[in-house]
Structures are given as structure tokens and as C-alpha cells.
């Protein structure tokens, strides 16, 4: 597995304890690390979409991070071959990537409302060749496998803030990543909580 670390940001901004060092459980646990939080967020966004047709906004970092990812991908994997896996959230980032012409994209989130919202937005945008699945990445189904590229913007950050044994959950994330990616697959991550060096260290065992 190859890790492409982007020192940008995402939505799950964390506070670190003063003594924290890479690999420690040094993040202060937060509601941003819980499923209850994300279910509530996407239920609200889904309701807003259903009532007003508002699709929401791409979380920071925005479109420029999509361009960086696409340019990076273009240099490494032919678009027509790529089988891509993305953590979709409210689908705005996901749709921006899909519009660049990848033909085979799978989006997952553990929140059913996020997947329902993403499905509605994809339909509105008229995009095809996109599969959506409710999946907990810390316990992925066997069907989730064989991807050339995995793109994460904010999900590893959220998992790092889980109040219940975040260290083990981060290790499980790395194990799940190894399962879903092909041998020599690429992992592209955008994080607002981890430095590039910390991410490379965290994912070195994958
Ligand atoms: C900061 S948001 C980022 C959403 C999206 N990637 C974006 O860029 O807008 C974190 C996302 O991770 C999802 N998430 C957190 N833990 C997860 C898990 N174990 N499995 C699947 N999705 C998870 C949340 O539901 C939420 O949509």
C-alpha cells in the first residue's frame, strides 16, 4: 500500500494534549468521533435537502484539494482503469471527484442518512457508475475489496477522536485498508489533525 499524505484539513478538528506524541492516544476525545454525532449531522442535512434542495458545501479543504487529488491520480493511475473507494459523507467531495471522469467509484459511510443523502445528490447530478454502501470501515464486509485507490478526507481524523479506545480503532482502520486495497494500491488521505510524518508512521505497517 502506498500512502499519499496531504497536509491539508478536514472537518474533524481535534485538540491534542500537551504531552502527546505521534502514536500516543494524545487526541482529546470528541463527539466528532462518534456515530451519534454524524447520524445527527446527516439527518439534518438530508432533511434540508428534501425540503429545500440544498446540497450542502464541501468541508474545508474544498475544491482545491479535489484538484490536487485528481492531478496526483492522473499521474499514477489511468483514469479509465481506476476502481476507486471513497468515504463519502455528504457526497459533495465525492461528487466533485466523480465529475472528473472516473468510471468506477464506490462510496461508503457508516451513517445510513449520509448514504441516503449521497444517493439523492448523485441522482440530482445525473451521475452513474457510482455504488453507495452503508459500511462501518472498522468492520468492512468481504464485498469491499479490490480497489486501486482509496481516498479519505476526514474519516481517519474522525476515528482518531473516538472516545472509546481510539488507538485500537486506528489500528483497525489500517487493517481494513489493507483488506480493501489491491496489492500496490494507493491510499490518499487529507487530514487536519495529523502531520505528513505522523501519517506515514501510522500507516507504515499496512
Ligand atoms: C469529517 S467527515 C468527512 C466527510 C467527507 N469525507 C468529506 O470530505 O466531506 C467524517 C466522515 O467519516 C464518517 N465515518 C466516521 N467513522 C466511520 C467508520 N468507522 N466507517 C465509515 N464511516 C465513518 C462519518 O460518518 C463522516 O461522514
XYZ file of N, CA, C and O and ligand atoms in Angstrom:
851
model
N 0.853 -1.190 0.000
C 0.000 0.000 0.000
C 0.891 1.243 0.000
O 1.882 1.306 0.691
N 0.539 2.216 -0.823
C 1.290 3.466 -0.849
C 0.457 4.554 -0.213
O -0.734 4.650 -0.466
N 1.068 5.373 0.629
C 0.311 6.429 1.291
C 0.676 7.776 0.708
O 1.835 8.140 0.651
N -0.330 8.529 0.252
C -0.115 9.895 -0.200
C -0.651 10.820 0.866
O -1.857 10.902 1.047
N 0.202 11.455 1.612
C -0.258 12.271 2.741
C -0.374 13.723 2.324
O 0.564 14.316 1.843
N -1.558 14.263 2.505
C -1.837 15.653 2.183
C -1.947 16.409 3.494
O -2.768 16.074 4.328
N -1.133 17.390 3.697
C -1.147 18.118 4.956
C -2.260 19.137 5.070
O -2.185 20.061 5.849
N -3.331 18.966 4.295
C -4.435 19.901 4.330
C -5.325 19.688 5.523
O -4.877 19.363 6.603
N -6.606 19.831 5.371
C -7.504 19.736 6.507
C -8.745 18.954 6.195
O -8.925 18.401 5.146
N -9.633 18.904 7.169
C -10.908 18.230 7.031
C -11.834 18.846 8.038
O -11.583 19.922 8.542
N -12.908 18.145 8.358
C -13.902 18.766 9.222
C -13.710 18.444 10.690
O -14.209 19.123 11.549
N -12.977 17.362 10.989
C -12.889 16.910 12.368
C -11.650 17.485 13.045
O -10.633 16.843 13.189
N -11.723 18.723 13.461
C -10.561 19.378 14.060
C -10.425 18.943 15.516
O -11.378 18.978 16.275
N -9.238 18.532 15.898
C -9.034 17.979 17.233
C -8.146 18.865 18.088
O -7.404 19.692 17.587
N -8.242 18.631 19.378
C -7.307 19.265 20.299
C -6.382 18.168 20.787
O -6.830 17.087 21.131
N -5.071 18.453 20.827
C -4.135 17.455 21.300
C -3.648 17.800 22.690
O -3.430 18.964 22.997
N -3.450 16.795 23.516
C -2.922 17.058 24.850
C -1.461 17.485 24.724
O -0.776 17.123 23.770
N -1.000 18.262 25.687
C 0.330 18.868 25.599
C 1.441 17.843 25.454
O 2.409 18.043 24.735
N 1.313 16.688 26.149
C 2.399 15.699 26.132
C 2.314 14.778 24.917
O 3.137 13.906 24.739
N 1.290 14.933 24.134
C 1.038 13.959 23.074
C 2.178 13.821 22.093
O 2.831 14.783 21.734
N 2.420 12.599 21.660
C 3.397 12.362 20.615
C 2.776 11.395 19.628
O 1.846 10.680 19.958
N 3.272 11.373 18.375
C 2.686 10.502 17.383
C 2.589 9.067 17.908
O 3.531 8.554 18.483
N 1.450 8.429 17.684
C 1.277 7.048 18.115
C 0.612 6.948 19.467
O -0.010 5.960 19.799
N 0.730 8.000 20.296
C 0.028 8.007 21.578
C -1.449 8.273 21.317
O -1.829 8.770 20.288
N -2.249 8.000 22.345
C -3.645 8.400 22.255
C -3.732 9.828 22.766
O -4.290 10.093 23.816
N -3.142 10.763 22.019
C -2.987 12.118 22.544
C -4.097 13.067 22.133
O -4.081 14.219 22.517
N -5.067 12.620 21.333
C -6.180 13.490 20.983
C -7.178 13.518 22.128
O -7.422 12.500 22.774
N -7.739 14.682 22.344
C -8.811 14.782 23.332
C -10.070 14.211 22.674
O -10.468 14.666 21.601
N -10.677 13.158 23.283
C -11.858 12.548 22.660
C -12.942 13.589 22.408
O -13.068 14.559 23.150
N -13.713 13.362 21.361
C -14.695 14.368 20.970
C -15.931 13.685 20.398
O -15.859 12.566 19.879
N -17.050 14.414 20.433
C -18.280 13.909 19.809
C -18.054 13.665 18.316
O -18.722 12.832 17.704
N -17.088 14.388 17.713
C -16.799 14.207 16.281
C -16.329 12.788 15.963
O -16.292 12.384 14.806
N -15.959 12.050 17.012
C -15.512 10.667 16.811
C -16.630 9.659 17.014
O -16.368 8.455 17.003
N -17.856 10.115 17.167
C -18.944 9.169 17.444
C -19.956 9.095 16.306
O -20.195 10.078 15.597
N -20.550 7.941 16.177
C -21.558 7.740 15.132
C -22.811 8.572 15.415
O -23.456 9.053 14.481
N -23.156 8.740 16.693
C -24.347 9.530 17.035
C -24.219 10.943 16.451
O -25.175 11.502 15.920
N -23.018 11.504 16.541
C -22.797 12.856 16.015
C -23.077 12.893 14.507
O -23.823 13.750 14.025
N -22.469 11.963 13.767
C -22.586 12.006 12.302
C -23.998 11.654 11.850
O -24.514 12.232 10.887
N -24.665 10.728 12.576
C -26.066 10.433 12.233
C -26.904 11.700 12.350
O -27.704 12.007 11.465
N -26.697 12.447 13.450
C -27.483 13.670 13.662
C -27.174 14.701 12.571
O -28.074 15.355 12.032
N -25.886 14.838 12.210
C -25.485 15.800 11.165
C -26.187 15.480 9.851
O -26.807 16.344 9.216
N -26.112 14.199 9.438
C -26.646 13.854 8.108
C -28.169 13.771 8.094
O -28.786 14.005 7.053
N -28.789 13.464 9.240
C -30.256 13.516 9.283
C -30.713 14.957 9.041
O -31.653 15.203 8.303
N -29.977 15.912 9.648
C -30.306 17.329 9.452
C -30.090 17.742 7.992
O -30.935 18.365 7.374
N -28.939 17.332 7.435
C -28.625 17.714 6.048
C -29.610 17.076 5.068
O -29.992 17.678 4.071
N -30.005 15.835 5.361
C -30.965 15.143 4.493
C -32.304 15.865 4.509
O -32.918 16.077 3.465
N -32.716 16.281 5.688
C -33.986 16.999 5.813
C -33.928 18.323 5.050
O -34.855 18.689 4.326
N -32.790 19.027 5.172
C -32.627 20.306 4.451
C -32.678 20.071 2.943
O -33.291 20.837 2.199
N -32.040 18.979 2.511
C -32.044 18.667 1.070
C -33.466 18.358 0.599
O -33.908 18.851 -0.442
N -34.178 17.554 1.405
C -35.534 17.168 0.988
C -36.478 18.362 0.974
O -37.334 18.488 0.102
N -36.286 19.302 1.910
C -37.203 20.442 1.996
C -36.830 21.568 1.041
O -37.697 22.243 0.489
N -35.530 21.796 0.840
C -35.106 22.977 0.062
C -34.207 22.644 -1.129
O -33.806 23.539 -1.865
N -33.813 21.383 -1.280
C -32.944 21.011 -2.399
C -31.510 21.478 -2.215
O -30.709 21.458 -3.151
N -31.164 21.912 -0.994
C -29.802 22.417 -0.755
C -28.848 21.240 -0.538
O -29.069 20.397 0.327
N -27.788 21.194 -1.339
C -26.891 20.030 -1.297
C -25.739 20.173 -0.303
O -24.925 19.273 -0.168
N -25.636 21.309 0.372
C -24.552 21.478 1.342
C -23.274 21.937 0.682
O -23.231 22.186 -0.526
N -22.234 22.053 1.491
C -20.966 22.569 0.976
C -19.853 21.580 1.254
O -19.912 20.819 2.211
N -18.836 21.640 0.415
C -17.667 20.796 0.633
C -16.944 21.308 1.884
O -16.770 22.503 2.059
N -16.625 20.389 2.809
C -15.904 20.819 4.022
C -14.502 21.256 3.619
O -13.936 20.742 2.668
N -13.941 22.138 4.417
C -12.568 22.567 4.167
C -11.621 21.365 4.335
O -11.826 20.579 5.245
N -10.629 21.150 3.506
C -10.284 21.938 2.343
C -11.216 21.618 1.177
O -11.639 20.479 1.019
N -11.523 22.610 0.390
C -12.542 22.482 -0.627
C -12.033 22.024 -1.978
O -11.185 21.139 -2.073
N -12.553 22.648 -3.063
C -12.270 22.184 -4.414
C -10.795 22.059 -4.742
O -10.393 21.196 -5.512
N -9.946 22.930 -4.151
C -8.516 22.849 -4.497
C -7.930 21.506 -4.082
O -7.035 20.972 -4.744
N -8.469 20.917 -3.001
C -7.931 19.613 -2.587
C -8.376 18.533 -3.559
O -7.660 17.566 -3.809
N -9.565 18.712 -4.159
C -10.027 17.746 -5.164
C -9.087 17.814 -6.366
O -8.633 16.790 -6.883
N -8.757 19.050 -6.803
C -7.855 19.195 -7.948
C -6.511 18.542 -7.683
O -5.948 17.862 -8.547
N -6.002 18.729 -6.460
C -4.707 18.118 -6.132
C -4.794 16.595 -6.206
O -3.909 15.922 -6.718
N -5.895 16.047 -5.680
C -6.060 14.589 -5.697
C -6.158 14.059 -7.128
O -5.540 13.055 -7.479
N -6.942 14.768 -7.944
C -7.145 14.307 -9.314
C -5.825 14.376 -10.086
O -5.454 13.439 -10.799
N -5.094 15.487 -9.935
C -3.816 15.618 -10.635
C -2.866 14.520 -10.209
O -2.159 13.922 -11.016
N -2.858 14.244 -8.904
C -1.979 13.186 -8.389
C -2.379 11.855 -8.996
O -1.548 11.086 -9.470
N -3.693 11.570 -8.998
C -4.184 10.308 -9.546
C -3.821 10.143 -11.010
O -3.414 9.079 -11.447
N -4.026 11.237 -11.768
C -3.762 11.179 -13.199
C -2.326 10.792 -13.501
O -2.047 10.127 -14.494
N -1.439 11.220 -12.623
C -0.021 10.904 -12.849
C 0.290 9.443 -12.527
O 1.265 8.893 -12.991
N -0.534 8.805 -11.677
C -0.188 7.468 -11.192
C -1.062 6.329 -11.715
O -0.601 5.203 -11.824
N -2.316 6.595 -11.976
C -3.231 5.527 -12.397
C -4.094 6.037 -13.543
O -4.692 7.100 -13.431
N -4.155 5.294 -14.668
C -5.037 5.752 -15.750
C -6.487 5.820 -15.255
O -6.981 4.865 -14.642
N -7.141 6.934 -15.512
C -8.497 7.141 -15.001
C -9.447 5.998 -15.353
O -10.235 5.557 -14.536
N -9.334 5.529 -16.603
C -10.316 4.542 -17.055
C -10.152 3.206 -16.336
O -11.062 2.391 -16.305
N -8.975 2.970 -15.760
C -8.729 1.698 -15.080
C -9.074 1.741 -13.596
O -9.287 0.714 -12.966
N -9.124 2.947 -13.081
C -9.164 3.049 -11.621
C -10.487 2.591 -11.029
O -11.560 2.965 -11.478
N -10.374 1.774 -10.020
C -11.510 1.325 -9.237
C -11.336 2.028 -7.886
O -10.441 1.705 -7.124
N -12.198 3.012 -7.642
C -11.927 3.923 -6.524
C -12.900 3.746 -5.372
O -14.094 3.520 -5.584
N -12.365 3.913 -4.191
C -13.149 3.785 -2.974
C -13.037 5.093 -2.199
O -11.945 5.574 -1.960
N -14.195 5.680 -1.846
C -14.164 6.977 -1.150
C -15.099 6.952 0.053
O -16.181 6.369 -0.002
N -14.657 7.616 1.108
C -15.551 7.857 2.247
C -16.398 9.056 1.849
O -15.867 10.139 1.618
N -17.726 8.865 1.767
C -18.466 9.921 1.070
C -19.054 11.022 1.926
O -19.220 12.134 1.442
N -19.458 10.789 3.167
C -20.053 11.872 3.941
C -21.269 12.453 3.248
O -22.139 11.710 2.791
N -21.291 13.772 3.071
C -22.466 14.376 2.431
C -22.362 14.381 0.907
O -23.174 15.018 0.235
N -21.378 13.705 0.359
C -21.228 13.466 -1.091
C -20.697 14.636 -1.895
O -20.462 14.483 -3.085
N -20.482 15.784 -1.306
C -20.062 16.930 -2.110
C -18.644 16.716 -2.656
O -18.382 16.875 -3.846
N -17.758 16.301 -1.764
C -16.384 15.999 -2.183
C -16.391 14.815 -3.167
O -15.746 14.840 -4.207
N -17.165 13.833 -2.815
C -17.312 12.613 -3.590
C -17.792 12.922 -5.021
O -17.223 12.449 -6.016
N -18.819 13.768 -5.140
C -19.367 14.142 -6.442
C -18.325 14.930 -7.235
O -18.162 14.728 -8.441
N -17.569 15.803 -6.540
C -16.532 16.581 -7.235
C -15.500 15.637 -7.854
O -15.050 15.845 -8.984
N -15.148 14.564 -7.140
C -14.196 13.590 -7.680
C -14.846 12.833 -8.841
O -14.246 12.653 -9.906
N -16.110 12.417 -8.660
C -16.811 11.639 -9.694
C -16.897 12.421 -11.008
O -16.796 11.845 -12.091
N -17.033 13.739 -10.914
C -17.194 14.561 -12.120
C -15.927 14.619 -12.969
O -15.957 15.070 -14.105
N -14.810 14.194 -12.406
C -13.567 14.217 -13.174
C -13.451 13.031 -14.131
O -12.481 12.906 -14.834
N -14.431 12.139 -14.112
C -14.462 11.105 -15.148
C -14.013 9.724 -14.728
O -13.828 8.862 -15.577
N -13.849 9.489 -13.447
C -13.560 8.111 -13.032
C -14.793 7.271 -13.353
O -15.924 7.716 -13.145
N -14.576 6.075 -13.825
C -15.739 5.306 -14.276
C -16.258 4.334 -13.226
O -17.347 3.806 -13.356
N -15.489 4.102 -12.184
C -15.897 3.066 -11.241
C -15.627 3.523 -9.805
O -14.514 3.400 -9.315
N -16.643 4.049 -9.159
C -16.455 4.609 -7.816
C -17.416 3.967 -6.826
O -18.599 3.787 -7.116
N -16.894 3.635 -5.658
C -17.733 3.149 -4.561
C -17.594 4.117 -3.396
O -16.483 4.453 -2.995
N -18.728 4.566 -2.860
C -18.708 5.453 -1.694
C -19.305 4.748 -0.497
O -20.330 4.076 -0.621
N -18.644 4.871 0.635
C -19.208 4.274 1.859
C -19.296 5.316 2.974
O -18.558 6.308 2.991
N -20.183 5.048 3.905
C -20.230 5.781 5.167
C -20.992 4.892 6.144
O -21.803 4.075 5.720
N -20.703 5.026 7.438
C -21.446 4.178 8.376
C -22.777 4.783 8.769
O -23.574 4.140 9.434
N -23.033 6.012 8.318
C -24.311 6.650 8.632
C -25.289 6.419 7.473
O -25.061 6.907 6.359
N -26.413 5.708 7.719
C -27.388 5.476 6.644
C -27.906 6.796 6.054
O -28.153 6.879 4.849
N -28.040 7.838 6.869
C -28.543 9.120 6.347
C -27.535 9.730 5.373
O -27.925 10.380 4.398
N -26.239 9.549 5.641
C -25.208 10.066 4.715
C -25.347 9.378 3.361
O -25.247 10.021 2.310
N -25.597 8.073 3.387
C -25.716 7.318 2.130
C -27.002 7.709 1.398
O -27.000 7.872 0.174
N -28.084 7.912 2.164
C -29.346 8.336 1.536
C -29.185 9.720 0.896
O -29.596 9.950 -0.237
N -28.532 10.628 1.623
C -28.277 11.980 1.110
C -27.391 11.917 -0.137
O -27.674 12.560 -1.154
N -26.338 11.111 -0.064
C -25.427 10.975 -1.207
C -26.178 10.443 -2.423
O -25.978 10.919 -3.544
N -27.056 9.452 -2.211
C -27.828 8.878 -3.317
C -28.701 9.951 -3.965
O -28.780 10.039 -5.204
N -29.317 10.797 -3.151
C -30.193 11.852 -3.694
C -29.384 12.858 -4.495
O -29.802 13.313 -5.563
N -28.202 13.203 -3.988
C -27.368 14.204 -4.676
C -26.826 13.642 -5.993
O -26.812 14.329 -7.020
N -26.439 12.386 -5.960
C -25.921 11.749 -7.182
C -27.011 11.689 -8.260
O -26.766 11.952 -9.437
N -28.232 11.387 -7.812
C -29.363 11.338 -8.756
C -29.604 12.736 -9.338
O -29.756 12.897 -10.546
N -29.580 13.732 -8.462
C -29.800 15.116 -8.912
C -28.733 15.540 -9.925
O -29.006 16.249 -10.880
N -27.489 15.079 -9.695
C -26.369 15.453 -10.573
C -26.327 14.604 -11.843
O -25.511 14.838 -12.727
N -27.159 13.554 -11.890
C -27.203 12.681 -13.072
C -25.948 11.847 -13.253
O -25.563 11.533 -14.381
N -25.298 11.474 -12.155
C -24.063 10.686 -12.258
C -24.375 9.189 -12.213
O -25.266 8.755 -11.487
N -23.609 8.432 -12.995
C -23.828 6.973 -12.975
C -22.511 6.287 -12.606
O -21.511 6.947 -12.351
N -22.529 4.982 -12.634
C -21.338 4.190 -12.283
C -20.834 4.465 -10.872
O -19.635 4.410 -10.611
N -21.754 4.800 -9.987
C -21.365 5.024 -8.593
C -22.153 4.062 -7.712
O -23.379 3.974 -7.820
N -21.418 3.336 -6.879
C -22.093 2.441 -5.926
C -22.001 3.070 -4.545
O -20.958 3.603 -4.170
N -23.079 2.997 -3.795
C -23.077 3.519 -2.430
C -23.399 2.403 -1.455
O -24.290 1.599 -1.717
N -22.683 2.374 -0.340
C -22.927 1.317 0.632
C -22.837 1.853 2.049
O -21.928 2.632 2.347
N -23.754 1.404 2.896
C -23.601 1.679 4.323
C -22.615 0.642 4.842
O -22.874 -0.561 4.783
N -21.457 1.109 5.274
C -20.425 0.196 5.778
C -19.689 0.866 6.937
O -19.341 2.045 6.844
N -19.444 0.094 7.983
C -18.535 0.556 9.036
C -17.140 0.121 8.605
O -16.859 -1.081 8.520
N -16.275 1.091 8.329
C -14.950 0.735 7.812
C -14.132 -0.048 8.839
O -13.173 -0.727 8.462
N -14.506 0.033 10.099
C -13.759 -0.724 11.105
C -14.204 -2.182 11.130
O -13.612 -3.010 11.829
N -15.245 -2.501 10.378
C -15.710 -3.879 10.261
C -16.302 -4.068 8.859
O -17.494 -4.335 8.702
N -15.463 -3.940 7.822
C -15.992 -3.904 6.456
C -16.454 -5.286 5.982
O -15.895 -6.302 6.392
N -17.461 -5.297 5.107
C -17.925 -6.576 4.549
C -16.876 -7.102 3.569
O -16.057 -6.333 3.052
N -16.935 -8.402 3.284
C -15.936 -9.001 2.386
C -16.091 -8.475 0.961
O -15.154 -8.540 0.163
N -17.293 -7.941 0.646
C -17.518 -7.413 -0.715
C -16.683 -6.165 -0.985
O -16.462 -5.794 -2.132
N -16.240 -5.514 0.073
C -15.464 -4.283 -0.081
C -13.995 -4.655 -0.278
O -13.227 -4.760 0.683
N -13.606 -4.865 -1.535
C -12.208 -5.263 -1.783
C -11.837 -4.976 -3.234
O -12.696 -4.687 -4.061
N -10.541 -5.055 -3.526
C -10.056 -4.971 -4.902
C -9.912 -3.559 -5.447
O -9.876 -3.365 -6.660
N -9.780 -2.559 -4.570
C -9.709 -1.173 -5.058
C -8.263 -0.766 -5.411
O -7.319 -1.133 -4.725
N -8.149 0.029 -6.493
C -6.840 0.584 -6.870
C -6.474 1.767 -5.975
O -5.317 2.014 -5.678
N -7.520 2.548 -5.618
C -7.283 3.799 -4.896
C -8.321 3.951 -3.782
O -9.506 3.694 -4.005
N -7.858 4.361 -2.619
C -8.785 4.730 -1.541
C -8.529 6.195 -1.189
O -7.370 6.598 -1.000
N -9.594 6.989 -1.127
C -9.452 8.413 -0.810
C -10.212 8.727 0.481
O -11.412 8.490 0.571
N -9.479 9.249 1.443
C -10.088 9.612 2.732
C -9.864 11.096 3.000
O -8.720 11.553 3.062
N -10.951 11.813 3.178
C -10.839 13.208 3.645
C -11.681 13.324 4.906
O -12.892 13.474 4.846
N -11.054 13.163 6.038
C -11.730 13.420 7.312
C -12.189 12.211 8.108
O -12.516 12.356 9.285
N -12.205 11.025 7.497
C -12.721 9.872 8.260
C -11.685 9.330 9.249
O -12.023 9.035 10.402
N -10.423 9.239 8.826
C -9.401 8.804 9.793
C -9.304 9.832 10.930
O -9.126 9.461 12.096
N -9.468 11.099 10.591
C -9.481 12.146 11.626
C -10.612 11.888 12.620
O -10.407 11.964 13.838
N -11.806 11.605 12.101
C -12.963 11.377 12.984
C -12.706 10.154 13.872
O -12.930 10.207 15.088
N -12.204 9.089 13.278
C -11.955 7.853 14.041
C -10.901 8.095 15.133
O -10.987 7.541 16.228
N -9.948 8.964 14.842
C -8.892 9.280 15.822
C -9.443 9.984 17.059
O -8.767 10.078 18.074
N -10.650 10.518 16.949
C -11.246 11.259 18.070
C -12.251 10.423 18.847
O -12.914 10.929 19.753
N -12.388 9.143 18.466
C -13.398 8.308 19.141
C -13.082 8.194 20.624
O -11.949 7.890 21.004
N -14.072 8.445 21.491
C -13.814 8.396 22.939
C -13.538 6.985 23.447
O -13.043 6.820 24.555
N -13.831 5.958 22.638
C -13.702 4.585 23.110
C -12.534 3.870 22.413
O -12.693 3.315 21.336
N -11.359 3.926 23.024
C -10.167 3.212 22.531
C -9.782 3.585 21.087
O -9.740 2.724 20.192
N -9.500 4.848 20.876
C -9.160 5.342 19.539
C -7.882 4.689 18.996
O -7.755 4.483 17.788
N -6.944 4.337 19.878
C -5.683 3.741 19.403
C -5.975 2.428 18.675
O -5.488 2.175 17.568
N -6.802 1.571 19.287
C -7.140 0.296 18.659
C -7.953 0.533 17.388
O -7.770 -0.152 16.374
N -8.819 1.537 17.403
C -9.649 1.817 16.213
C -8.774 2.291 15.052
O -9.022 1.956 13.898
N -7.716 3.040 15.349
C -6.802 3.466 14.280
C -6.076 2.259 13.689
O -5.885 2.157 12.478
N -5.701 1.337 14.565
C -5.018 0.125 14.060
C -5.980 -0.682 13.190
O -5.595 -1.246 12.167
N -7.243 -0.753 13.633
C -8.240 -1.492 12.845
C -8.446 -0.828 11.488
O -8.631 -1.502 10.476
N -8.394 0.503 11.456
C -8.536 1.232 10.186
C -7.426 0.776 9.220
O -7.684 0.499 8.051
N -6.200 0.687 9.726
C -5.075 0.286 8.861
C -5.286 -1.151 8.359
O -5.061 -1.455 7.186
N -5.772 -2.031 9.251
C -6.039 -3.429 8.831
C -7.134 -3.455 7.764
O -7.013 -4.161 6.755
N -8.195 -2.671 7.965
C -9.293 -2.634 6.984
C -8.791 -2.109 5.643
O -9.162 -2.619 4.584
N -7.937 -1.098 5.699
C -7.392 -0.514 4.468
C -6.613 -1.560 3.671
O -6.742 -1.661 2.454
N -5.826 -2.360 4.387
C -5.057 -3.414 3.711
C -5.991 -4.418 3.042
O -5.662 -4.978 2.000
N -7.149 -4.645 3.651
C -8.098 -5.610 3.085
C -8.792 -5.070 1.837
O -9.020 -5.807 0.887
N -9.139 -3.770 1.835
C -9.939 -3.262 0.709
C -9.079 -2.878 -0.502
O -9.565 -2.907 -1.633
N -7.804 -2.554 -0.258
C -6.934 -2.145 -1.372
C -6.284 -3.356 -2.045
O -5.976 -4.346 -1.390
N -6.080 -3.240 -3.346
C -5.265 -4.248 -4.044
C -3.821 -4.127 -3.597
O -3.411 -3.065 -3.104
N -3.041 -5.156 -3.857
C -1.603 -5.059 -3.638
C -1.093 -3.916 -4.525
O -1.502 -3.810 -5.682
N -0.260 -3.058 -3.983
C 0.262 -1.876 -4.669
C -0.813 -0.832 -4.967
O -0.653 0.005 -5.852
N -1.941 -0.917 -4.248
C -2.970 0.124 -4.375
C -2.487 1.405 -3.716
O -1.499 1.411 -2.970
N -3.187 2.502 -3.994
C -2.802 3.810 -3.450
C -3.814 4.279 -2.405
O -5.019 4.093 -2.579
N -3.281 4.901 -1.367
C -4.128 5.490 -0.329
C -3.843 6.979 -0.275
O -2.691 7.383 -0.073
N -4.864 7.786 -0.510
C -4.704 9.244 -0.464
C -5.507 9.776 0.715
O -6.713 9.548 0.792
N -4.831 10.475 1.601
C -5.514 10.965 2.790
C -5.300 12.466 2.974
O -4.190 12.975 2.771
N -6.383 13.148 3.323
C -6.317 14.561 3.690
C -6.702 14.654 5.155
O -7.752 14.150 5.546
N -5.840 15.259 5.957
C -6.082 15.310 7.395
C -5.826 16.701 7.933
O -4.916 17.401 7.480
N -6.636 17.087 8.909
C -6.343 18.367 9.568
C -5.744 18.125 10.951
O -5.406 19.079 11.652
N -5.605 16.872 11.363
C -5.121 16.582 12.712
C -3.738 15.954 12.747
O -3.073 15.966 13.782
N -3.322 15.361 11.641
C -2.050 14.632 11.595
C -1.090 15.307 10.635
O -1.500 15.768 9.581
N 0.195 15.286 10.989
C 1.196 15.775 10.032
C 1.510 14.649 9.047
O 1.180 13.478 9.286
N 2.173 15.025 7.962
C 2.552 14.031 6.954
C 3.406 12.925 7.579
O 3.185 11.736 7.346
N 4.382 13.320 8.403
C 5.295 12.335 9.011
C 4.528 11.392 9.931
O 4.759 10.176 9.944
N 3.608 11.945 10.714
C 2.818 11.100 11.619
C 1.972 10.106 10.837
O 1.859 8.936 11.210
N 1.393 10.574 9.728
C 0.561 9.671 8.926
C 1.401 8.552 8.317
O 1.001 7.380 8.330
N 2.572 8.917 7.794
C 3.434 7.885 7.191
C 3.809 6.846 8.240
O 3.832 5.643 7.967
N 4.067 7.300 9.453
C 4.405 6.386 10.543
C 3.196 5.516 10.919
O 3.302 4.302 11.075
N 2.035 6.136 11.025
C 0.812 5.438 11.422
C 0.446 4.338 10.422
O -0.058 3.283 10.794
N 0.695 4.601 9.127
C 0.279 3.646 8.092
C 1.424 2.764 7.592
O 1.238 1.998 6.664
N 2.576 2.846 8.228
C 3.736 2.106 7.723
C 3.542 0.594 7.792
O 4.075 -0.145 6.972
N 2.747 0.116 8.753
C 2.573 -1.340 8.893
C 1.607 -1.911 7.870
O 1.500 -3.118 7.722
N 0.818 -1.025 7.198
C -0.155 -1.519 6.218
C 0.527 -1.986 4.956
O -0.081 -2.572 4.104
C -15.173 14.784 8.752
S -16.435 13.843 7.930
C -15.797 13.810 6.297
C -16.848 13.502 5.263
C -16.370 13.522 3.799
N -15.293 12.584 3.561
C -15.968 14.936 3.365
O -14.838 15.145 2.989
O -16.818 15.821 3.372
C -16.063 12.217 8.594
C -16.947 11.130 7.986
O -16.476 9.852 8.415
C -17.600 9.014 8.627
N -17.139 7.903 9.488
C -16.579 8.001 10.722
N -16.250 6.780 11.192
C -16.585 5.886 10.219
C -16.489 4.472 10.112
N -15.996 3.707 11.120
N -16.923 3.872 8.970
C -17.441 4.620 7.962
N -17.569 5.968 8.012
C -17.145 6.600 9.127
C -18.632 9.949 9.234
O -19.951 9.467 9.166
C -18.412 11.207 8.393
O -19.189 11.184 7.219
